[in-house]
Amino acid sequence: MAYYFLADTHFGHENALAFDNRPFKTIEEHDQALVENWNQAVAQEDEVFLLGDISWHGASKTVEIIKSLNGIKHLIKGNHDKRLMKNRELQSLFVEITDYKELELPGKKGVVLSHYPIPCFNHHYYEWIHLYGHVHKSFEWNMMERVKFEMQALYDKPCLMFNCGVMMDYIDYVPRTIEEIVSYHEGLE
C-alpha cells in the first residue's frame, strides 16, 4: 500500500485549461488523461488524499468519475467542493471528508494536509511536510515560495511546504507520493 497526494483536479472546468495553461485541447481530453494517469499510478489498495477542488461537473458526472478512480479516497475539501459535497452518493465515495488533516505516515515525519497553503503550519519546526493546492501556478504560489525561502534563508527555519496541484511540473497530472514530491524538490537544491 502507498499514499498518494493530488490537488485541484478541476474535472470539467474548461476555464482551468486556460488559467493553468493545461496541455489539453478539450476538457474531455483533460478529464480522460487525469483518470488514466491516476489509474496507472494508483492501485486499488493505495490511499489517495485529494486536496480539494475536485470537479466543475454536476454531481452525477462527478460520481461517475470518482467511481472510476483506483484507490481508497480521502477528500480535504476545497473552496469549489461545497456544492458537490451535498450529494450523499458522492460523499459515500470518500472514506473521510475534512477541511484539514494531520497525517503520520508509517516510518516518516508527519504531513499536514489542507487545500489552502499555511506557511506557519503545525509542526513545521519539526520538519513535518505541508501539502496544499488552491493557488495553482499563480502569483499566490510565487508568494508562498517567497515566504518559504525567507523562512529558510533569513530565519533558518525549515518550511517543507509543497503545492501538489495537478498543474505543477513535478505533479504532471499524476497523483504523487511524498517521496516523489520531496525528491523533486531536493533535486533543485
PDB file of N, CA and C in Angstrom, residues 31-95:
ATOM      1  N   ASP A  31     -10.017  15.471 -18.752  1.00  0.00           N
ATOM      2  CA  ASP A  31     -10.608  14.561 -17.777  1.00  0.00           C
ATOM      3  C   ASP A  31     -10.153  13.126 -18.017  1.00  0.00           C
ATOM      4  N   GLN A  32     -10.122  12.720 -19.260  1.00  0.00           N
ATOM      5  CA  GLN A  32      -9.699  11.355 -19.595  1.00  0.00           C
ATOM      6  C   GLN A  32      -8.236  11.130 -19.199  1.00  0.00           C
ATOM      7  N   ALA A  33      -7.382  12.097 -19.486  1.00  0.00           N
ATOM      8  CA  ALA A  33      -5.960  11.971 -19.141  1.00  0.00           C
ATOM      9  C   ALA A  33      -5.769  11.875 -17.626  1.00  0.00           C
ATOM     10  N   LEU A  34      -6.492  12.687 -16.864  1.00  0.00           N
ATOM     11  CA  LEU A  34      -6.362  12.637 -15.408  1.00  0.00           C
ATOM     12  C   LEU A  34      -6.805  11.279 -14.863  1.00  0.00           C
ATOM     13  N   VAL A  35      -7.900  10.743 -15.375  1.00  0.00           N
ATOM     14  CA  VAL A  35      -8.382   9.424 -14.929  1.00  0.00           C
ATOM     15  C   VAL A  35      -7.363   8.347 -15.295  1.00  0.00           C
ATOM     16  N   GLU A  36      -6.862   8.353 -16.528  1.00  0.00           N
ATOM     17  CA  GLU A  36      -5.882   7.348 -16.956  1.00  0.00           C
ATOM     18  C   GLU A  36      -4.592   7.442 -16.147  1.00  0.00           C
ATOM     19  N   ASN A  37      -4.091   8.657 -15.945  1.00  0.00           N
ATOM     20  CA  ASN A  37      -2.861   8.854 -15.166  1.00  0.00           C
ATOM     21  C   ASN A  37      -3.040   8.364 -13.730  1.00  0.00           C
ATOM     22  N   TRP A  38      -4.173   8.712 -13.150  1.00  0.00           N
ATOM     23  CA  TRP A  38      -4.473   8.296 -11.775  1.00  0.00           C
ATOM     24  C   TRP A  38      -4.447   6.777 -11.685  1.00  0.00           C
ATOM     25  N   ASN A  39      -5.179   6.110 -12.582  1.00  0.00           N
ATOM     26  CA  ASN A  39      -5.315   4.658 -12.507  1.00  0.00           C
ATOM     27  C   ASN A  39      -4.036   3.908 -12.873  1.00  0.00           C
ATOM     28  N   GLN A  40      -3.147   4.528 -13.631  1.00  0.00           N
ATOM     29  CA  GLN A  40      -1.845   3.911 -13.907  1.00  0.00           C
ATOM     30  C   GLN A  40      -0.926   3.989 -12.686  1.00  0.00           C
ATOM     31  N   ALA A  41      -1.077   5.046 -11.892  1.00  0.00           N
ATOM     32  CA  ALA A  41      -0.204   5.239 -10.722  1.00  0.00           C
ATOM     33  C   ALA A  41      -0.727   4.547  -9.466  1.00  0.00           C
ATOM     34  N   VAL A  42      -2.024   4.532  -9.294  1.00  0.00           N
ATOM     35  CA  VAL A  42      -2.644   4.133  -8.033  1.00  0.00           C
ATOM     36  C   VAL A  42      -3.270   2.743  -8.147  1.00  0.00           C
ATOM     37  N   ALA A  43      -2.955   1.874  -7.190  1.00  0.00           N
ATOM     38  CA  ALA A  43      -3.587   0.548  -7.110  1.00  0.00           C
ATOM     39  C   ALA A  43      -4.831   0.649  -6.223  1.00  0.00           C
ATOM     40  N   GLN A  44      -5.672  -0.364  -6.277  1.00  0.00           N
ATOM     41  CA  GLN A  44      -6.927  -0.335  -5.517  1.00  0.00           C
ATOM     42  C   GLN A  44      -6.700  -0.197  -4.014  1.00  0.00           C
ATOM     43  N   GLU A  45      -5.606  -0.773  -3.485  1.00  0.00           N
ATOM     44  CA  GLU A  45      -5.368  -0.740  -2.041  1.00  0.00           C
ATOM     45  C   GLU A  45      -4.619   0.509  -1.584  1.00  0.00           C
ATOM     46  N   ASP A  46      -4.190   1.364  -2.508  1.00  0.00           N
ATOM     47  CA  ASP A  46      -3.478   2.591  -2.163  1.00  0.00           C
ATOM     48  C   ASP A  46      -4.442   3.646  -1.612  1.00  0.00           C
ATOM     49  N   GLU A  47      -3.905   4.523  -0.778  1.00  0.00           N
ATOM     50  CA  GLU A  47      -4.704   5.621  -0.219  1.00  0.00           C
ATOM     51  C   GLU A  47      -4.359   6.893  -0.978  1.00  0.00           C
ATOM     52  N   VAL A  48      -5.395   7.622  -1.389  1.00  0.00           N
ATOM     53  CA  VAL A  48      -5.208   8.864  -2.144  1.00  0.00           C
ATOM     54  C   VAL A  48      -5.880   9.997  -1.385  1.00  0.00           C
ATOM     55  N   PHE A  49      -5.105  11.046  -1.147  1.00  0.00           N
ATOM     56  CA  PHE A  49      -5.621  12.235  -0.488  1.00  0.00           C
ATOM     57  C   PHE A  49      -5.780  13.316  -1.549  1.00  0.00           C
ATOM     58  N   LEU A  50      -7.017  13.635  -1.852  1.00  0.00           N
ATOM     59  CA  LEU A  50      -7.347  14.653  -2.856  1.00  0.00           C
ATOM     60  C   LEU A  50      -7.582  15.958  -2.102  1.00  0.00           C
ATOM     61  N   LEU A  51      -6.716  16.937  -2.354  1.00  0.00           N
ATOM     62  CA  LEU A  51      -6.729  18.175  -1.578  1.00  0.00           C
ATOM     63  C   LEU A  51      -7.588  19.252  -2.233  1.00  0.00           C
ATOM     64  N   GLY A  52      -8.803  18.897  -2.543  1.00  0.00           N
ATOM     65  CA  GLY A  52      -9.808  19.877  -2.917  1.00  0.00           C
ATOM     66  C   GLY A  52      -9.899  20.257  -4.372  1.00  0.00           C
ATOM     67  N   ASP A  53     -11.029  20.915  -4.645  1.00  0.00           N
ATOM     68  CA  ASP A  53     -11.420  21.373  -5.984  1.00  0.00           C
ATOM     69  C   ASP A  53     -11.449  20.220  -6.978  1.00  0.00           C
ATOM     70  N   ILE A  54     -12.336  19.290  -6.678  1.00  0.00           N
ATOM     71  CA  ILE A  54     -12.480  18.064  -7.459  1.00  0.00           C
ATOM     72  C   ILE A  54     -12.982  18.328  -8.862  1.00  0.00           C
ATOM     73  N   SER A  55     -14.158  18.978  -8.942  1.00  0.00           N
ATOM     74  CA  SER A  55     -14.871  18.951 -10.219  1.00  0.00           C
ATOM     75  C   SER A  55     -15.782  20.150 -10.394  1.00  0.00           C
ATOM     76  N   TRP A  56     -15.939  20.500 -11.634  1.00  0.00           N
ATOM     77  CA  TRP A  56     -16.875  21.542 -12.035  1.00  0.00           C
ATOM     78  C   TRP A  56     -18.148  20.901 -12.599  1.00  0.00           C
ATOM     79  N   HIS A  57     -18.088  19.603 -12.850  1.00  0.00           N
ATOM     80  CA  HIS A  57     -19.253  18.863 -13.339  1.00  0.00           C
ATOM     81  C   HIS A  57     -20.331  18.850 -12.267  1.00  0.00           C
ATOM     82  N   GLY A  58     -21.530  18.455 -12.662  1.00  0.00           N
ATOM     83  CA  GLY A  58     -22.593  18.207 -11.704  1.00  0.00           C
ATOM     84  C   GLY A  58     -22.283  16.955 -10.907  1.00  0.00           C
ATOM     85  N   ALA A  59     -23.125  16.685  -9.923  1.00  0.00           N
ATOM     86  CA  ALA A  59     -22.883  15.570  -9.009  1.00  0.00           C
ATOM     87  C   ALA A  59     -22.848  14.225  -9.728  1.00  0.00           C
ATOM     88  N   SER A  60     -23.773  13.963 -10.634  1.00  0.00           N
ATOM     89  CA  SER A  60     -23.827  12.629 -11.257  1.00  0.00           C
ATOM     90  C   SER A  60     -22.582  12.346 -12.097  1.00  0.00           C
ATOM     91  N   LYS A  61     -22.098  13.306 -12.858  1.00  0.00           N
ATOM     92  CA  LYS A  61     -20.885  13.122 -13.654  1.00  0.00           C
ATOM     93  C   LYS A  61     -19.658  12.990 -12.736  1.00  0.00           C
ATOM     94  N   THR A  62     -19.623  13.764 -11.664  1.00  0.00           N
ATOM     95  CA  THR A  62     -18.514  13.678 -10.720  1.00  0.00           C
ATOM     96  C   THR A  62     -18.506  12.322 -10.034  1.00  0.00           C
ATOM     97  N   VAL A  63     -19.680  11.811  -9.660  1.00  0.00           N
ATOM     98  CA  VAL A  63     -19.777  10.472  -9.067  1.00  0.00           C
ATOM     99  C   VAL A  63     -19.210   9.436 -10.036  1.00  0.00           C
ATOM    100  N   GLU A  64     -19.579   9.542 -11.301  1.00  0.00           N
ATOM    101  CA  GLU A  64     -19.082   8.612 -12.329  1.00  0.00           C
ATOM    102  C   GLU A  64     -17.553   8.641 -12.395  1.00  0.00           C
ATOM    103  N   ILE A  65     -16.986   9.837 -12.378  1.00  0.00           N
ATOM    104  CA  ILE A  65     -15.522   9.972 -12.456  1.00  0.00           C
ATOM    105  C   ILE A  65     -14.859   9.396 -11.210  1.00  0.00           C
ATOM    106  N   ILE A  66     -15.330   9.775 -10.033  1.00  0.00           N
ATOM    107  CA  ILE A  66     -14.709   9.318  -8.785  1.00  0.00           C
ATOM    108  C   ILE A  66     -14.806   7.801  -8.663  1.00  0.00           C
ATOM    109  N   LYS A  67     -15.933   7.221  -9.077  1.00  0.00           N
ATOM    110  CA  LYS A  67     -16.076   5.762  -9.049  1.00  0.00           C
ATOM    111  C   LYS A  67     -15.061   5.076  -9.956  1.00  0.00           C
ATOM    112  N   SER A  68     -14.644   5.751 -11.015  1.00  0.00           N
ATOM    113  CA  SER A  68     -13.710   5.149 -11.971  1.00  0.00           C
ATOM    114  C   SER A  68     -12.259   5.207 -11.508  1.00  0.00           C
ATOM    115  N   LEU A  69     -11.991   5.911 -10.419  1.00  0.00           N
ATOM    116  CA  LEU A  69     -10.622   6.106  -9.934  1.00  0.00           C
ATOM    117  C   LEU A  69     -10.222   5.027  -8.936  1.00  0.00           C
ATOM    118  N   ASN A  70      -9.036   4.481  -9.105  1.00  0.00           N
ATOM    119  CA  ASN A  70      -8.499   3.476  -8.177  1.00  0.00           C
ATOM    120  C   ASN A  70      -8.221   4.089  -6.815  1.00  0.00           C
ATOM    121  N   GLY A  71      -8.137   3.215  -5.822  1.00  0.00           N
ATOM    122  CA  GLY A  71      -7.664   3.616  -4.510  1.00  0.00           C
ATOM    123  C   GLY A  71      -8.756   3.912  -3.503  1.00  0.00           C
ATOM    124  N   ILE A  72      -8.297   4.057  -2.282  1.00  0.00           N
ATOM    125  CA  ILE A  72      -9.134   4.449  -1.151  1.00  0.00           C
ATOM    126  C   ILE A  72      -9.009   5.960  -1.060  1.00  0.00           C
ATOM    127  N   LYS A  73     -10.111   6.660  -1.270  1.00  0.00           N
ATOM    128  CA  LYS A  73     -10.055   8.106  -1.467  1.00  0.00           C
ATOM    129  C   LYS A  73     -10.468   8.890  -0.220  1.00  0.00           C
ATOM    130  N   HIS A  74      -9.642   9.909   0.093  1.00  0.00           N
ATOM    131  CA  HIS A  74      -9.895  10.855   1.180  1.00  0.00           C
ATOM    132  C   HIS A  74     -10.036  12.230   0.523  1.00  0.00           C
ATOM    133  N   LEU A  75     -10.931  13.055   1.030  1.00  0.00           N
ATOM    134  CA  LEU A  75     -11.088  14.405   0.498  1.00  0.00           C
ATOM    135  C   LEU A  75     -10.798  15.438   1.569  1.00  0.00           C
ATOM    136  N   ILE A  76      -9.867  16.314   1.253  1.00  0.00           N
ATOM    137  CA  ILE A  76      -9.641  17.521   2.043  1.00  0.00           C
ATOM    138  C   ILE A  76     -10.322  18.615   1.224  1.00  0.00           C
ATOM    139  N   LYS A  77     -11.436  19.126   1.712  1.00  0.00           N
ATOM    140  CA  LYS A  77     -12.298  19.992   0.914  1.00  0.00           C
ATOM    141  C   LYS A  77     -11.624  21.283   0.461  1.00  0.00           C
ATOM    142  N   GLY A  78     -11.956  21.660  -0.781  1.00  0.00           N
ATOM    143  CA  GLY A  78     -11.518  22.927  -1.341  1.00  0.00           C
ATOM    144  C   GLY A  78     -12.676  23.893  -1.454  1.00  0.00           C
ATOM    145  N   ASN A  79     -12.373  25.093  -1.889  1.00  0.00           N
ATOM    146  CA  ASN A  79     -13.396  26.129  -1.978  1.00  0.00           C
ATOM    147  C   ASN A  79     -14.451  25.846  -3.044  1.00  0.00           C
ATOM    148  N   HIS A  80     -14.178  24.980  -4.009  1.00  0.00           N
ATOM    149  CA  HIS A  80     -15.161  24.663  -5.052  1.00  0.00           C
ATOM    150  C   HIS A  80     -15.920  23.372  -4.777  1.00  0.00           C
ATOM    151  N   ASP A  81     -15.780  22.784  -3.599  1.00  0.00           N
ATOM    152  CA  ASP A  81     -16.378  21.480  -3.321  1.00  0.00           C
ATOM    153  C   ASP A  81     -17.685  21.532  -2.526  1.00  0.00           C
ATOM    154  N   LYS A  82     -18.041  22.675  -2.016  1.00  0.00           N
ATOM    155  CA  LYS A  82     -19.208  22.768  -1.127  1.00  0.00           C
ATOM    156  C   LYS A  82     -20.491  22.275  -1.790  1.00  0.00           C
ATOM    157  N   ARG A  83     -20.752  22.742  -2.991  1.00  0.00           N
ATOM    158  CA  ARG A  83     -21.986  22.372  -3.709  1.00  0.00           C
ATOM    159  C   ARG A  83     -22.038  20.868  -3.939  1.00  0.00           C
ATOM    160  N   LEU A  84     -20.955  20.297  -4.418  1.00  0.00           N
ATOM    161  CA  LEU A  84     -20.923  18.862  -4.719  1.00  0.00           C
ATOM    162  C   LEU A  84     -21.056  17.993  -3.474  1.00  0.00           C
ATOM    163  N   MET A  85     -20.512  18.465  -2.369  1.00  0.00           N
ATOM    164  CA  MET A  85     -20.498  17.638  -1.158  1.00  0.00           C
ATOM    165  C   MET A  85     -21.864  17.521  -0.491  1.00  0.00           C
ATOM    166  N   LYS A  86     -22.867  18.163  -1.062  1.00  0.00           N
ATOM    167  CA  LYS A  86     -24.242  17.981  -0.588  1.00  0.00           C
ATOM    168  C   LYS A  86     -24.815  16.656  -1.087  1.00  0.00           C
ATOM    169  N   ASN A  87     -24.177  16.065  -2.092  1.00  0.00           N
ATOM    170  CA  ASN A  87     -24.650  14.818  -2.694  1.00  0.00           C
ATOM    171  C   ASN A  87     -24.169  13.627  -1.867  1.00  0.00           C
ATOM    172  N   ARG A  88     -25.114  12.867  -1.325  1.00  0.00           N
ATOM    173  CA  ARG A  88     -24.776  11.748  -0.427  1.00  0.00           C
ATOM    174  C   ARG A  88     -24.026  10.629  -1.148  1.00  0.00           C
ATOM    175  N   GLU A  89     -24.370  10.373  -2.409  1.00  0.00           N
ATOM    176  CA  GLU A  89     -23.657   9.313  -3.134  1.00  0.00           C
ATOM    177  C   GLU A  89     -22.196   9.690  -3.316  1.00  0.00           C
ATOM    178  N   LEU A  90     -21.940  10.943  -3.649  1.00  0.00           N
ATOM    179  CA  LEU A  90     -20.560  11.403  -3.796  1.00  0.00           C
ATOM    180  C   LEU A  90     -19.831  11.336  -2.450  1.00  0.00           C
ATOM    181  N   GLN A  91     -20.476  11.755  -1.388  1.00  0.00           N
ATOM    182  CA  GLN A  91     -19.873  11.676  -0.056  1.00  0.00           C
ATOM    183  C   GLN A  91     -19.444  10.248   0.264  1.00  0.00           C
ATOM    184  N   SER A  92     -20.280   9.284  -0.128  1.00  0.00           N
ATOM    185  CA  SER A  92     -20.017   7.880   0.215  1.00  0.00           C
ATOM    186  C   SER A  92     -18.785   7.312  -0.493  1.00  0.00           C
ATOM    187  N   LEU A  93     -18.271   7.994  -1.499  1.00  0.00           N
ATOM    188  CA  LEU A  93     -17.112   7.501  -2.246  1.00  0.00           C
ATOM    189  C   LEU A  93     -15.779   7.850  -1.572  1.00  0.00           C
ATOM    190  N   PHE A  94     -15.853   8.640  -0.504  1.00  0.00           N
ATOM    191  CA  PHE A  94     -14.661   9.030   0.247  1.00  0.00           C
ATOM    192  C   PHE A  94     -14.726   8.411   1.636  1.00  0.00           C
ATOM    193  N   VAL A  95     -13.611   7.869   2.111  1.00  0.00           N
ATOM    194  CA  VAL A  95     -13.597   7.300   3.458  1.00  0.00           C
ATOM    195  C   VAL A  95     -13.617   8.387   4.517  1.00  0.00           C
TER     196      VAL A  95
END
